[in-house]
């Protein structure tokens, strides 16, 4: 049977002369249809063997050639060559069923030795492992099988490959190891390492600081509160119209809620006509009887420390203290005596040498010269020099008034001292030594303070360096009565000055009101701008200070009956707001105060803003730090960005943190500004209640008279 195909295809010649056989017919009938389809798969079709039998004609012919004839297959040939040989796959050691190695199966072992050795009835797997080589029958990739006629019972031929399995040695050394123990050891070692790594990571995370803020001392960045004790609170036990130490104790909770960290007392020393002439003191180691006793002072210190606050005491040096060369007279006298003894001995020795060089007639021998030298009276020079060198220079400072005052008050629990009037002694010869010694008395946790005038008045380099090295806080008082441009000039002059040259230099103690200046509420054109001025003071880099009453905006005393006391009109008794119908005034009812009590302050929209600001300073690094250290250079982290039309804008920044901007209006008119060239926007964190947590945009910034607020800028 021949099928005609196009010229570009091959023709297949299939023989039709195969006689039917019952066995073969039954074999193909029982075969599954899927097996028949699988037998036609080209991938499993065997390829012709390399040595073709003479009886096997080629089956591929072009269409133009005559088809070749294929010998008629018989059932015997089918069973022998194609069917039964497949059983050798199962058991290669069995003898083939009337089958000899075909010329198409060159890989099959045909020696009789392999057949004889496989007569043993061992398992197939054992024979495969013991024999060096074993023939394994499988379907060869013969393409001829594709063209066998399935209807005639064609089957793909079988070919063999050699499966070579080398025989392993009987045992290895590692086979004798205790592998269960090794596995357990490795497992638990790995688990221990993982557990240790996890514990290490958890420990590192748990011990890491929550924030990387620069470390500061208790006096750095904290809010100070300056009190004139006679005008703060009169206690019920005293009840004489003059504030006392017990009254301060009753108001410590108020200061704690305000956010105060340090309480500073102006003057507590005995003075004639206290408190009208408080500066005319008689000693610096006792407490004025109008204020209480030393026991009351101890109670005050204990209560302050219990609230995690500190206390600083003013020491009024000028004009009470005298620091001059006269006080060093004992040391100078000893030095002069030593020099005079040396001079006298030199003179005596010179006279003797002159007599030796010009001997008389009766003294011509060497013995006479030796007698003359030995007879010269020698003053106790060695003893005097030893006494001068062994004497401690600090001994000359022991009896000094300031030295004794610092020692005594330090023992009573005072944490720091404000040396008022120190500028009058800065150019004294003994200033450097005294200041060094006083500094040693307050160490390790105490501080010394002075005014900025001390640094300005220092002429010598040694005095300036001593001030910068021994003083912790330098007081700077801002004048707010002029324009905002003047305020900007004052701030810039300080931040561009010597105090920001090195990190170890003193911090700035900013003040806008004190015992020697008028009340801000009486000097500013806008009455309710007092709190705005205090907020400005607390926005600057350093340590802010609040003068008592400025947090509510009390004014000077305007009393006609006390014109002779104009120098203390700013020390008006504190105004206390009554709560729950309770009597919380300065003095009990019916007691005449030494000055008329302060009137009720002007209403302001910034009520409670001081408390908000003190809390913000303790929580926000950009505000409470003094400066930023960049490339070994210290830079003040404060910029006055705008100061015009009675408005001022101050920015505080810190690397990788949100910046904060202070905005205030010290004028009498509402200001509307477009400051979008400086910032975009943020939200208010300190200020009037109607602005708190509200978004603010600098494109249209509106500020009312006397209003101030702090904005946290968007990143």
PDB file of N, CA and C in Angstrom, residues 86-155:
ATOM      1  N   UNK A  86      11.220  -7.526  26.083  1.00  0.00           N
ATOM      2  CA  UNK A  86      10.900  -6.477  27.044  1.00  0.00           C
ATOM      3  C   UNK A  86      10.928  -6.990  28.466  1.00  0.00           C
ATOM      4  N   UNK A  87      10.753  -8.280  28.660  1.00  0.00           N
ATOM      5  CA  UNK A  87      10.778  -8.847  29.998  1.00  0.00           C
ATOM      6  C   UNK A  87      12.155  -8.809  30.605  1.00  0.00           C
ATOM      7  N   UNK A  88      13.196  -8.663  29.786  1.00  0.00           N
ATOM      8  CA  UNK A  88      14.549  -8.593  30.329  1.00  0.00           C
ATOM      9  C   UNK A  88      14.774  -7.335  31.157  1.00  0.00           C
ATOM     10  N   UNK A  89      13.892  -6.385  30.987  1.00  0.00           N
ATOM     11  CA  UNK A  89      14.019  -5.166  31.793  1.00  0.00           C
ATOM     12  C   UNK A  89      13.770  -5.483  33.258  1.00  0.00           C
ATOM     13  N   UNK A  90      12.824  -6.376  33.499  1.00  0.00           N
ATOM     14  CA  UNK A  90      12.450  -6.697  34.869  1.00  0.00           C
ATOM     15  C   UNK A  90      13.527  -7.480  35.561  1.00  0.00           C
ATOM     16  N   UNK A  91      14.013  -8.487  34.898  1.00  0.00           N
ATOM     17  CA  UNK A  91      15.023  -9.337  35.511  1.00  0.00           C
ATOM     18  C   UNK A  91      16.112  -9.576  34.490  1.00  0.00           C
ATOM     19  N   UNK A  92      17.184  -8.806  34.653  1.00  0.00           N
ATOM     20  CA  UNK A  92      18.264  -8.924  33.681  1.00  0.00           C
ATOM     21  C   UNK A  92      19.049 -10.202  33.843  1.00  0.00           C
ATOM     22  N   UNK A  93      18.905 -10.895  34.974  1.00  0.00           N
ATOM     23  CA  UNK A  93      19.645 -12.132  35.197  1.00  0.00           C
ATOM     24  C   UNK A  93      18.960 -13.354  34.608  1.00  0.00           C
ATOM     25  N   UNK A  94      17.693 -13.204  34.224  1.00  0.00           N
ATOM     26  CA  UNK A  94      16.967 -14.343  33.646  1.00  0.00           C
ATOM     27  C   UNK A  94      17.435 -14.589  32.226  1.00  0.00           C
ATOM     28  N   UNK A  95      17.296 -15.794  31.851  1.00  0.00           N
ATOM     29  CA  UNK A  95      17.683 -16.127  30.484  1.00  0.00           C
ATOM     30  C   UNK A  95      16.645 -15.620  29.517  1.00  0.00           C
ATOM     31  N   UNK A  96      17.071 -15.126  28.396  1.00  0.00           N
ATOM     32  CA  UNK A  96      16.099 -14.650  27.415  1.00  0.00           C
ATOM     33  C   UNK A  96      15.286 -15.805  26.865  1.00  0.00           C
ATOM     34  N   UNK A  97      14.022 -15.514  26.618  1.00  0.00           N
ATOM     35  CA  UNK A  97      13.106 -16.515  26.078  1.00  0.00           C
ATOM     36  C   UNK A  97      13.313 -16.635  24.581  1.00  0.00           C
ATOM     37  N   UNK A  98      14.149 -17.597  24.180  1.00  0.00           N
ATOM     38  CA  UNK A  98      14.424 -17.853  22.774  1.00  0.00           C
ATOM     39  C   UNK A  98      14.827 -16.590  22.062  1.00  0.00           C
ATOM     40  N   UNK A  99      15.607 -15.827  22.752  1.00  0.00           N
ATOM     41  CA  UNK A  99      16.020 -14.556  22.150  1.00  0.00           C
ATOM     42  C   UNK A  99      17.514 -14.431  22.255  1.00  0.00           C
ATOM     43  N   UNK A 100      18.157 -14.110  21.204  1.00  0.00           N
ATOM     44  CA  UNK A 100      19.577 -13.881  21.174  1.00  0.00           C
ATOM     45  C   UNK A 100      19.845 -12.409  20.952  1.00  0.00           C
ATOM     46  N   UNK A 101      20.998 -12.000  21.306  1.00  0.00           N
ATOM     47  CA  UNK A 101      21.277 -10.570  21.106  1.00  0.00           C
ATOM     48  C   UNK A 101      21.155 -10.198  19.651  1.00  0.00           C
ATOM     49  N   UNK A 102      20.321  -9.238  19.393  1.00  0.00           N
ATOM     50  CA  UNK A 102      20.074  -8.789  18.029  1.00  0.00           C
ATOM     51  C   UNK A 102      21.197  -7.900  17.558  1.00  0.00           C
ATOM     52  N   UNK A 103      21.306  -7.860  16.254  1.00  0.00           N
ATOM     53  CA  UNK A 103      22.309  -6.955  15.681  1.00  0.00           C
ATOM     54  C   UNK A 103      21.964  -5.505  15.921  1.00  0.00           C
ATOM     55  N   UNK A 104      20.676  -5.223  16.231  1.00  0.00           N
ATOM     56  CA  UNK A 104      20.278  -3.868  16.570  1.00  0.00           C
ATOM     57  C   UNK A 104      20.561  -3.508  18.010  1.00  0.00           C
ATOM     58  N   UNK A 105      20.992  -4.485  18.867  1.00  0.00           N
ATOM     59  CA  UNK A 105      21.228  -4.238  20.285  1.00  0.00           C
ATOM     60  C   UNK A 105      22.687  -4.487  20.600  1.00  0.00           C
ATOM     61  N   UNK A 106      23.565  -3.618  20.200  1.00  0.00           N
ATOM     62  CA  UNK A 106      24.979  -3.863  20.440  1.00  0.00           C
ATOM     63  C   UNK A 106      25.370  -3.709  21.890  1.00  0.00           C
ATOM     64  N   UNK A 107      24.535  -3.094  22.732  1.00  0.00           N
ATOM     65  CA  UNK A 107      24.902  -2.819  24.106  1.00  0.00           C
ATOM     66  C   UNK A 107      24.614  -3.976  25.021  1.00  0.00           C
ATOM     67  N   UNK A 108      23.969  -4.972  24.511  1.00  0.00           N
ATOM     68  CA  UNK A 108      23.567  -6.098  25.358  1.00  0.00           C
ATOM     69  C   UNK A 108      24.718  -7.070  25.449  1.00  0.00           C
ATOM     70  N   UNK A 109      24.995  -7.587  26.610  1.00  0.00           N
ATOM     71  CA  UNK A 109      26.040  -8.582  26.832  1.00  0.00           C
ATOM     72  C   UNK A 109      25.623  -9.910  26.181  1.00  0.00           C
ATOM     73  N   UNK A 110      26.491 -10.464  25.361  1.00  0.00           N
ATOM     74  CA  UNK A 110      26.196 -11.725  24.665  1.00  0.00           C
ATOM     75  C   UNK A 110      27.085 -12.861  25.112  1.00  0.00           C
ATOM     76  N   UNK A 111      27.961 -12.611  26.081  1.00  0.00           N
ATOM     77  CA  UNK A 111      28.847 -13.676  26.542  1.00  0.00           C
ATOM     78  C   UNK A 111      28.091 -14.630  27.434  1.00  0.00           C
ATOM     79  N   UNK A 112      28.547 -15.822  27.435  1.00  0.00           N
ATOM     80  CA  UNK A 112      27.890 -16.851  28.250  1.00  0.00           C
ATOM     81  C   UNK A 112      28.225 -16.735  29.706  1.00  0.00           C
ATOM     82  N   UNK A 113      29.358 -16.037  30.012  1.00  0.00           N
ATOM     83  CA  UNK A 113      29.726 -15.902  31.415  1.00  0.00           C
ATOM     84  C   UNK A 113      28.741 -15.075  32.179  1.00  0.00           C
ATOM     85  N   UNK A 114      28.185 -13.995  31.513  1.00  0.00           N
ATOM     86  CA  UNK A 114      27.195 -13.167  32.194  1.00  0.00           C
ATOM     87  C   UNK A 114      25.934 -13.931  32.444  1.00  0.00           C
ATOM     88  N   UNK A 115      25.556 -14.804  31.486  1.00  0.00           N
ATOM     89  CA  UNK A 115      24.343 -15.584  31.706  1.00  0.00           C
ATOM     90  C   UNK A 115      24.496 -16.582  32.791  1.00  0.00           C
ATOM     91  N   UNK A 116      25.704 -17.182  32.894  1.00  0.00           N
ATOM     92  CA  UNK A 116      25.904 -18.180  33.930  1.00  0.00           C
ATOM     93  C   UNK A 116      26.010 -17.567  35.309  1.00  0.00           C
ATOM     94  N   UNK A 117      26.608 -16.374  35.360  1.00  0.00           N
ATOM     95  CA  UNK A 117      26.739 -15.720  36.663  1.00  0.00           C
ATOM     96  C   UNK A 117      25.440 -15.188  37.182  1.00  0.00           C
ATOM     97  N   UNK A 118      24.466 -15.000  36.286  1.00  0.00           N
ATOM     98  CA  UNK A 118      23.168 -14.467  36.700  1.00  0.00           C
ATOM     99  C   UNK A 118      22.169 -15.541  37.016  1.00  0.00           C
ATOM    100  N   UNK A 119      22.646 -16.827  37.070  1.00  0.00           N
ATOM    101  CA  UNK A 119      21.708 -17.889  37.385  1.00  0.00           C
ATOM    102  C   UNK A 119      21.284 -17.872  38.842  1.00  0.00           C
ATOM    103  N   UNK A 120      22.089 -17.223  39.663  1.00  0.00           N
ATOM    104  CA  UNK A 120      21.715 -17.159  41.077  1.00  0.00           C
ATOM    105  C   UNK A 120      20.477 -16.328  41.241  1.00  0.00           C
ATOM    106  N   UNK A 121      19.691 -16.743  42.146  1.00  0.00           N
ATOM    107  CA  UNK A 121      18.400 -16.086  42.356  1.00  0.00           C
ATOM    108  C   UNK A 121      18.529 -14.980  43.383  1.00  0.00           C
ATOM    109  N   UNK A 122      19.353 -14.012  43.083  1.00  0.00           N
ATOM    110  CA  UNK A 122      19.501 -12.833  43.948  1.00  0.00           C
ATOM    111  C   UNK A 122      18.573 -11.732  43.482  1.00  0.00           C
ATOM    112  N   UNK A 123      18.271 -10.801  44.338  1.00  0.00           N
ATOM    113  CA  UNK A 123      17.424  -9.667  43.905  1.00  0.00           C
ATOM    114  C   UNK A 123      18.144  -8.852  42.845  1.00  0.00           C
ATOM    115  N   UNK A 124      17.318  -8.184  42.103  1.00  0.00           N
ATOM    116  CA  UNK A 124      17.872  -7.373  41.008  1.00  0.00           C
ATOM    117  C   UNK A 124      18.762  -6.272  41.547  1.00  0.00           C
ATOM    118  N   UNK A 125      18.337  -5.599  42.654  1.00  0.00           N
ATOM    119  CA  UNK A 125      19.131  -4.502  43.214  1.00  0.00           C
ATOM    120  C   UNK A 125      20.477  -4.994  43.690  1.00  0.00           C
ATOM    121  N   UNK A 126      20.521  -6.253  44.219  1.00  0.00           N
ATOM    122  CA  UNK A 126      21.804  -6.788  44.681  1.00  0.00           C
ATOM    123  C   UNK A 126      22.728  -7.056  43.516  1.00  0.00           C
ATOM    124  N   UNK A 127      22.152  -7.588  42.414  1.00  0.00           N
ATOM    125  CA  UNK A 127      22.978  -7.839  41.243  1.00  0.00           C
ATOM    126  C   UNK A 127      23.520  -6.546  40.649  1.00  0.00           C
ATOM    127  N   UNK A 128      22.696  -5.514  40.660  1.00  0.00           N
ATOM    128  CA  UNK A 128      23.154  -4.224  40.119  1.00  0.00           C
ATOM    129  C   UNK A 128      24.288  -3.657  40.945  1.00  0.00           C
ATOM    130  N   UNK A 129      24.282  -3.861  42.269  1.00  0.00           N
ATOM    131  CA  UNK A 129      25.313  -3.315  43.131  1.00  0.00           C
ATOM    132  C   UNK A 129      26.583  -4.139  43.100  1.00  0.00           C
ATOM    133  N   UNK A 130      26.494  -5.427  42.790  1.00  0.00           N
ATOM    134  CA  UNK A 130      27.682  -6.281  42.836  1.00  0.00           C
ATOM    135  C   UNK A 130      28.376  -6.394  41.505  1.00  0.00           C
ATOM    136  N   UNK A 131      27.618  -6.365  40.425  1.00  0.00           N
ATOM    137  CA  UNK A 131      28.245  -6.488  39.111  1.00  0.00           C
ATOM    138  C   UNK A 131      28.915  -5.177  38.730  1.00  0.00           C
ATOM    139  N   UNK A 132      30.008  -5.321  38.062  1.00  0.00           N
ATOM    140  CA  UNK A 132      30.704  -4.120  37.598  1.00  0.00           C
ATOM    141  C   UNK A 132      29.943  -3.439  36.483  1.00  0.00           C
ATOM    142  N   UNK A 133      29.264  -4.208  35.640  1.00  0.00           N
ATOM    143  CA  UNK A 133      28.462  -3.621  34.561  1.00  0.00           C
ATOM    144  C   UNK A 133      27.289  -4.536  34.302  1.00  0.00           C
ATOM    145  N   UNK A 134      26.170  -3.950  34.001  1.00  0.00           N
ATOM    146  CA  UNK A 134      24.941  -4.709  33.778  1.00  0.00           C
ATOM    147  C   UNK A 134      24.189  -4.090  32.619  1.00  0.00           C
ATOM    148  N   UNK A 135      23.682  -4.908  31.765  1.00  0.00           N
ATOM    149  CA  UNK A 135      22.897  -4.397  30.632  1.00  0.00           C
ATOM    150  C   UNK A 135      21.510  -4.035  31.109  1.00  0.00           C
ATOM    151  N   UNK A 136      21.063  -2.906  30.717  1.00  0.00           N
ATOM    152  CA  UNK A 136      19.746  -2.421  31.116  1.00  0.00           C
ATOM    153  C   UNK A 136      18.980  -2.063  29.858  1.00  0.00           C
ATOM    154  N   UNK A 137      17.835  -2.724  29.676  1.00  0.00           N
ATOM    155  CA  UNK A 137      17.042  -2.521  28.473  1.00  0.00           C
ATOM    156  C   UNK A 137      16.115  -1.329  28.654  1.00  0.00           C
ATOM    157  N   UNK A 138      16.014  -0.557  27.626  1.00  0.00           N
ATOM    158  CA  UNK A 138      15.070   0.562  27.656  1.00  0.00           C
ATOM    159  C   UNK A 138      14.706   0.888  26.229  1.00  0.00           C
ATOM    160  N   UNK A 139      13.759   1.738  26.100  1.00  0.00           N
ATOM    161  CA  UNK A 139      13.300   2.130  24.770  1.00  0.00           C
ATOM    162  C   UNK A 139      14.323   3.050  24.140  1.00  0.00           C
ATOM    163  N   UNK A 140      14.795   2.677  23.008  1.00  0.00           N
ATOM    164  CA  UNK A 140      15.790   3.499  22.304  1.00  0.00           C
ATOM    165  C   UNK A 140      15.101   4.585  21.528  1.00  0.00           C
ATOM    166  N   UNK A 141      15.736   5.701  21.352  1.00  0.00           N
ATOM    167  CA  UNK A 141      15.127   6.797  20.564  1.00  0.00           C
ATOM    168  C   UNK A 141      15.225   6.498  19.077  1.00  0.00           C
ATOM    169  N   UNK A 142      14.532   5.466  18.630  1.00  0.00           N
ATOM    170  CA  UNK A 142      14.581   5.058  17.231  1.00  0.00           C
ATOM    171  C   UNK A 142      13.410   5.681  16.500  1.00  0.00           C
ATOM    172  N   UNK A 143      13.706   6.464  15.530  1.00  0.00           N
ATOM    173  CA  UNK A 143      12.637   7.150  14.792  1.00  0.00           C
ATOM    174  C   UNK A 143      11.867   6.209  13.892  1.00  0.00           C
ATOM    175  N   UNK A 144      12.400   5.024  13.652  1.00  0.00           N
ATOM    176  CA  UNK A 144      11.687   4.107  12.774  1.00  0.00           C
ATOM    177  C   UNK A 144      10.381   3.634  13.379  1.00  0.00           C
ATOM    178  N   UNK A 145      10.326   3.591  14.739  1.00  0.00           N
ATOM    179  CA  UNK A 145       9.108   3.085  15.363  1.00  0.00           C
ATOM    180  C   UNK A 145       7.909   3.952  15.067  1.00  0.00           C
ATOM    181  N   UNK A 146       8.157   5.175  14.683  1.00  0.00           N
ATOM    182  CA  UNK A 146       7.039   6.070  14.378  1.00  0.00           C
ATOM    183  C   UNK A 146       6.259   5.584  13.173  1.00  0.00           C
ATOM    184  N   UNK A 147       6.940   4.829  12.348  1.00  0.00           N
ATOM    185  CA  UNK A 147       6.314   4.461  11.087  1.00  0.00           C
ATOM    186  C   UNK A 147       5.853   3.000  11.027  1.00  0.00           C
ATOM    187  N   UNK A 148       5.962   2.357  12.169  1.00  0.00           N
ATOM    188  CA  UNK A 148       5.398   1.009  12.202  1.00  0.00           C
ATOM    189  C   UNK A 148       3.889   1.084  12.185  1.00  0.00           C
ATOM    190  N   UNK A 149       3.334   0.223  11.528  1.00  0.00           N
ATOM    191  CA  UNK A 149       1.881   0.182  11.446  1.00  0.00           C
ATOM    192  C   UNK A 149       1.344  -0.485  12.700  1.00  0.00           C
ATOM    193  N   UNK A 150       0.619   0.285  13.483  1.00  0.00           N
ATOM    194  CA  UNK A 150       0.088  -0.249  14.719  1.00  0.00           C
ATOM    195  C   UNK A 150      -0.967  -1.325  14.455  1.00  0.00           C
ATOM    196  N   UNK A 151      -1.655  -1.176  13.355  1.00  0.00           N
ATOM    197  CA  UNK A 151      -2.657  -2.187  13.040  1.00  0.00           C
ATOM    198  C   UNK A 151      -2.026  -3.552  12.767  1.00  0.00           C
ATOM    199  N   UNK A 152      -0.769  -3.526  12.313  1.00  0.00           N
ATOM    200  CA  UNK A 152      -0.091  -4.787  12.036  1.00  0.00           C
ATOM    201  C   UNK A 152       0.712  -5.284  13.226  1.00  0.00           C
ATOM    202  N   UNK A 153       0.579  -4.585  14.344  1.00  0.00           N
ATOM    203  CA  UNK A 153       1.267  -5.060  15.543  1.00  0.00           C
ATOM    204  C   UNK A 153       2.699  -4.610  15.658  1.00  0.00           C
ATOM    205  N   UNK A 154       3.054  -3.484  15.044  1.00  0.00           N
ATOM    206  CA  UNK A 154       4.431  -3.021  15.131  1.00  0.00           C
ATOM    207  C   UNK A 154       4.768  -2.526  16.524  1.00  0.00           C
ATOM    208  N   UNK A 155       5.917  -2.852  17.008  1.00  0.00           N
ATOM    209  CA  UNK A 155       6.387  -2.443  18.338  1.00  0.00           C
ATOM    210  C   UNK A 155       7.739  -1.790  18.206  1.00  0.00           C
TER     211      UNK A 155
END
